[in-house]
Coordinates of C-alpha atoms and ligand atoms in Angstrom, one line a residue:
X7 CA 99.4 53.4 -54.8
X8 CA 98.4 53.9 -51.1
X9 CA 100.1 52.8 -48.7
X10 CA 96.2 52.8 -46.6
X11 CA 93.1 53.6 -48.3
X12 CA 90.3 54.7 -45.7
X13 CA 86.5 54.4 -47.4
X14 CA 83.8 56.1 -45.2
X15 CA 84.5 54.5 -41.8
X16 CA 82.3 55.2 -39.6
X17 CA 81.4 55.0 -35.9
X18 CA 78.9 56.4 -33.3
X19 CA 78.8 56.7 -29.1
X20 CA 75.6 56.3 -28.1
X21 CA 73.8 59.5 -29.8
X22 CA 77.2 60.6 -31.2
X23 CA 78.0 60.4 -35.0
X24 CA 82.7 60.1 -33.3
X25 CA 83.5 59.2 -36.7
X26 CA 80.7 59.5 -40.2
X27 CA 81.9 58.2 -43.6
X28 CA 85.0 59.2 -43.1
X29 CA 87.2 58.3 -46.6
X30 CA 91.1 59.5 -47.0
X31 CA 94.8 57.9 -48.8
X32 CA 97.7 57.8 -47.0
X33 CA 100.7 57.7 -49.3
X34 CA 104.4 56.0 -49.1
X35 CA 106.9 58.5 -47.9
X36 CA 103.6 61.2 -47.6
X37 CA 103.3 62.8 -43.9
X38 CA 99.5 63.4 -42.8
X39 CA 98.2 66.1 -41.1
X40 CA 95.2 65.1 -39.5
X41 CA 93.2 68.1 -37.5
X42 CA 90.0 69.0 -36.1
X43 CA 88.9 71.3 -33.2
X44 CA 88.6 68.9 -30.2
X45 CA 86.0 66.1 -30.0
X46 CA 86.5 66.4 -34.0
X47 CA 86.7 62.1 -33.8
X48 CA 90.5 62.3 -34.5
X49 CA 91.7 60.0 -31.7
X50 CA 88.4 57.5 -32.9
X51 CA 90.0 57.8 -36.0
X52 CA 93.5 56.9 -34.6
X53 CA 91.4 54.5 -33.0
X54 CA 90.2 52.0 -35.2
X55 CA 93.0 52.9 -37.7
X56 CA 95.3 51.1 -34.9
X57 CA 92.8 47.8 -34.0
X58 CA 91.6 49.1 -30.6
X59 CA 87.8 50.1 -31.5
X60 CA 85.8 48.5 -34.1
X61 CA 84.4 50.5 -37.1
X62 CA 80.2 50.7 -37.6
X63 CA 81.1 50.7 -41.1
X64 CA 83.6 51.1 -43.5
X65 CA 86.8 49.9 -45.1
X66 CA 90.3 50.2 -43.5
X67 CA 92.6 48.6 -46.5
X68 CA 96.4 49.0 -45.6
X69 CA 98.6 47.3 -48.4
X70 CA 95.9 46.0 -50.4
X71 CA 94.2 44.5 -47.5
X72 CA 90.7 45.1 -45.4
X73 CA 92.1 44.7 -41.3
X74 CA 89.0 45.7 -39.8
X75 CA 88.1 43.1 -37.3
X76 CA 91.7 42.6 -36.4
X77 CA 93.3 42.9 -33.5
X78 CA 95.9 45.3 -32.4
X79 CA 98.7 43.1 -32.2
X80 CA 97.5 41.7 -35.6
X81 CA 97.1 45.2 -37.7
X82 CA 100.9 46.1 -35.6
X83 CA 102.1 42.9 -37.2
X84 CA 100.7 44.3 -40.7
X85 CA 102.8 46.7 -40.6
X86 CA 101.7 49.3 -38.9
X87 CA 103.9 51.0 -35.5
X88 CA 102.7 54.1 -32.6
X89 CA 103.9 56.2 -30.6
X90 CA 101.5 56.8 -27.6
X91 CA 100.4 60.0 -26.3
X92 CA 101.3 59.3 -23.1
X93 CA 106.0 58.4 -22.6
X94 CA 105.7 54.4 -23.2
X95 CA 108.4 53.7 -22.4
X96 CA 110.6 52.2 -18.7
X97 CA 112.4 54.8 -17.0
X98 CA 113.8 52.3 -15.1
X99 CA 115.1 50.9 -18.3
X100 CA 118.0 52.1 -20.5
X101 CA 117.8 53.6 -23.9
X102 CA 119.1 50.7 -25.2
X103 CA 117.3 47.7 -23.2
X104 CA 113.5 49.7 -24.5
X105 CA 114.9 49.3 -27.6
X106 CA 115.1 46.0 -27.5
X107 CA 111.5 45.2 -25.4
X108 CA 110.4 46.4 -28.5
X109 CA 112.5 44.5 -31.2
X110 CA 112.1 41.4 -28.8
X111 CA 107.8 41.6 -28.6
X112 CA 108.0 41.4 -32.1
X113 CA 107.8 37.2 -30.9
X114 CA 105.0 35.3 -30.2
X115 CA 104.9 35.6 -26.8
X116 CA 105.4 39.2 -25.5
X117 CA 105.5 38.0 -21.9
X118 CA 108.6 36.4 -23.1
X119 CA 110.2 40.0 -22.9
X120 CA 111.1 39.8 -19.3
X121 CA 113.5 37.3 -19.7
X122 CA 117.3 38.7 -19.4
X123 CA 118.1 40.9 -22.9
X124 CA 121.7 41.8 -22.7
X125 CA 122.6 40.9 -26.1
X126 CA 119.5 40.2 -27.9
X127 CA 118.9 42.5 -30.5
X128 CA 121.9 44.7 -29.2
X129 CA 123.0 45.6 -32.7
X130 CA 119.5 46.0 -34.2
X131 CA 118.7 48.5 -31.2
X132 CA 121.5 50.7 -32.2
X133 CA 120.8 50.5 -35.8
X134 CA 117.3 52.2 -34.5
X135 CA 118.5 54.1 -31.9
X136 CA 121.3 55.7 -34.6
X137 CA 118.5 56.3 -36.5
X138 CA 116.4 58.8 -34.3
X139 CA 120.0 60.3 -33.7
X140 CA 120.1 59.0 -29.5
X141 CA 123.3 55.8 -29.9
X142 CA 124.9 58.3 -28.1
X143 CA 122.5 57.8 -25.0
X144 CA 121.9 54.3 -25.5
X145 CA 123.2 53.2 -21.5
X146 CA 121.2 56.2 -19.6
X147 CA 117.9 55.2 -18.1
X148 CA 115.1 56.8 -20.0
X149 CA 113.7 57.8 -16.9
X150 CA 117.0 60.8 -17.2
X151 CA 116.4 61.4 -20.2
X152 CA 114.9 65.2 -21.4
X153 CA 110.9 64.8 -22.7
X154 CA 111.7 65.0 -26.0
X155 CA 114.6 62.3 -26.1
X156 CA 111.8 60.2 -24.4
X157 CA 109.5 60.7 -27.2
X158 CA 112.8 59.8 -30.1
X159 CA 113.5 56.8 -28.1
X160 CA 109.5 55.7 -28.9
X161 CA 109.9 56.7 -31.9
X162 CA 112.7 53.8 -32.9
X163 CA 110.2 51.2 -30.4
X164 CA 107.9 53.1 -33.1
X165 CA 110.1 52.2 -36.0
X166 CA 111.4 48.7 -34.7
X167 CA 108.9 46.6 -36.6
X168 CA 109.6 48.2 -39.9
X169 CA 105.9 49.1 -40.2
X170 CA 104.4 50.8 -43.9
X171 CA 102.1 52.7 -41.9
X172 CA 102.8 55.1 -39.0
X173 CA 100.7 56.2 -36.6
X174 CA 100.7 59.6 -34.7
X175 CA 98.2 61.5 -31.8
X176 CA 99.3 64.4 -31.0
X177 CA 103.3 63.5 -30.8
X178 CA 104.0 66.9 -29.8
X179 CA 101.8 67.2 -27.1
X180 CA 103.7 68.8 -24.1
X181 CA 107.0 70.7 -25.9
X182 CA 108.0 73.0 -26.9
X183 CA 108.2 74.2 -30.2
X184 CA 112.1 73.3 -30.7
X185 CA 111.4 69.6 -28.9
X186 CA 108.7 70.5 -32.1
X187 CA 109.9 71.1 -35.0
X188 CA 112.9 69.0 -33.9
X189 CA 110.8 65.9 -33.2
X190 CA 108.4 66.4 -36.5
X191 CA 111.2 66.7 -38.6
X192 CA 113.1 64.1 -37.7
X193 CA 110.0 61.8 -38.5
X194 CA 109.6 63.5 -41.8
X195 CA 113.1 62.1 -42.7
X196 CA 112.7 59.1 -41.8
X197 CA 109.5 58.2 -43.4
X198 CA 110.9 59.4 -46.5
X199 CA 113.8 57.9 -46.4
X200 CA 111.4 54.7 -45.4
X201 CA 108.9 55.3 -47.9
X202 CA 106.3 54.7 -44.5
X203 CA 103.2 56.5 -44.4
X204 CA 102.7 58.7 -42.1
X205 CA 99.4 60.0 -39.7
X206 CA 99.8 62.7 -37.0
X207 CA 97.8 65.0 -35.2
X208 CA 99.1 68.5 -34.0
X209 CA 97.8 71.2 -32.1
X210 CA 100.5 73.6 -33.8
X211 CA 99.9 74.7 -37.3
X212 CA 103.4 76.3 -37.1
X213 CA 104.7 72.4 -37.6
X214 CA 101.3 71.6 -39.6
X215 CA 102.2 74.1 -42.6
X216 CA 105.8 73.5 -41.6
X217 CA 106.2 69.8 -42.7
X218 CA 102.8 68.2 -43.3
X219 CA 102.4 66.8 -47.0
X220 CA 99.0 67.5 -47.1
X221 CA 96.6 67.9 -44.4
X222 CA 92.8 66.6 -43.5
X223 CA 90.6 68.4 -41.8
X224 CA 88.0 66.8 -39.2
X225 CA 84.6 68.7 -38.0
X226 CA 81.9 67.3 -35.7
X227 CA 83.1 63.6 -37.7
X228 CA 82.7 64.3 -40.7
X229 CA 85.9 64.9 -43.9
X230 CA 85.5 69.0 -44.3
X231 CA 88.6 69.7 -46.2
X232 CA 91.4 67.4 -47.4
X233 CA 94.5 68.9 -49.5
X234 CA 97.9 70.3 -49.5
X235 CA 98.2 72.6 -46.4
X236 CA 97.5 76.3 -49.2
X237 CA 94.6 74.3 -50.4
X238 CA 93.2 73.7 -46.9
X239 CA 94.5 77.2 -45.3
X240 CA 92.0 78.6 -47.8
X241 CA 89.5 76.1 -47.7
X242 CA 85.7 78.6 -46.7
X243 CA 84.7 75.3 -44.3
X244 CA 87.4 75.2 -42.6
X245 CA 87.8 79.5 -41.8
X246 CA 84.4 78.9 -41.1
X247 CA 84.8 76.1 -38.5
X248 CA 87.4 77.3 -36.6
X249 CA 86.7 81.4 -37.1
X250 CA 83.7 81.7 -38.0
X251 CA 82.9 82.5 -41.7
X252 CA 84.5 86.2 -42.8
X253 CA 87.7 85.5 -40.5
X254 CA 91.4 85.1 -42.0
X255 CA 93.6 81.6 -40.5
X256 CA 95.9 83.0 -38.4
X257 CA 98.1 79.8 -36.1
X258 CA 97.8 82.0 -33.1
X259 CA 93.4 81.0 -33.4
X260 CA 93.4 77.8 -34.8
X261 CA 95.8 76.2 -32.1
X262 CA 93.6 78.0 -29.6
X263 CA 90.5 76.4 -31.2
X264 CA 92.5 73.4 -30.7
X265 CA 94.2 73.1 -27.4
Ligands
ADP402 P1 89.3 64.4 -30.3 O1 90.3 62.9 -30.9 O2 88.9 64.5 -32.4 O3 89.5 65.4 -29.9 P2 87.3 62.1 -29.7 O4 88.1 61.1 -31.2 O5 88.5 61.7 -29.1 O6 87.9 63.3 -30.5 O7 86.0 62.0 -29.7 C1 85.0 62.7 -30.4 C2 83.6 62.1 -30.5 O8 83.4 60.9 -29.4 C3 83.6 63.2 -29.0 O9 82.2 63.6 -28.9 C4 83.8 62.5 -27.5 O10 83.0 63.2 -26.9 C5 83.1 60.8 -28.5 N1 83.8 59.9 -27.8 C6 85.0 58.9 -27.9 N2 85.0 58.4 -27.8 C7 84.4 58.0 -26.8 C8 83.8 57.1 -25.9 N3 84.4 55.9 -25.8 N4 83.1 56.6 -25.1 C9 82.0 58.1 -25.7 N5 81.8 58.7 -26.3 C10 83.6 59.0 -26.9
MG403 MG1 92.2 63.6 -29.4

């Protein structure tokens, strides 16, 4: 069964059809890449899935439940974890405290999170840090970490509500090739182990072709191709959107086109 079924999802902004009649599925244990040129509607899609934007029409069925109309917090509570494009950790807190804070926010009142919490959820937080291979950095302030390490802490935080679905909009933005590959390889192994469905946008075609199980392509709000990376790469419409007819697919060109 699909972890996530998106059906006929549409959203307009004053005259712009940002997302038009988009349907796709994400299965448990699968890493699905969403690609498309700038302005294709990728972030609008993500923001409807996480509840920040209400779709004009369509269904978002998560683990059998249509979550359209629910708030971001309700959707999060229903099992959607997300990472943010901009670092979402508190630099003055330690790595461990950031993850404890994420665990603590599962309670009904987020502001309780400001109470002293040494000891609170410490074991669970350390276990999450071990999953993202950051346990040995637990007592360092986040402000001291490299960018790639901050992203791994964010991944631990996103996993803290044991999500069924993980949403990552440009998780590797601003990273070098090595860090990028490491983060997605780690994500992929966790997604498989924990049978999470994961949807991510990514500009690096090396990463997409290296790790995505399937990919979907948006152009001007419409879904123009879906399938395994090799099939999508050969799709005439994808080639045309990125390079004009007749050009062959090249990782550099697609990266340039989507940067
Ligand atoms: P992507 O993430 O693929 O670059 P977006 O989803 O951000 O694309 O944008 C899709 C289209 O919707 C673009 O034309 C963009 O200008 C427009 N758009 C996105 N958000 C808004 C908004 N809040 N208000 C008006 N137009 C928006
Ligand atoms: Mg975007």
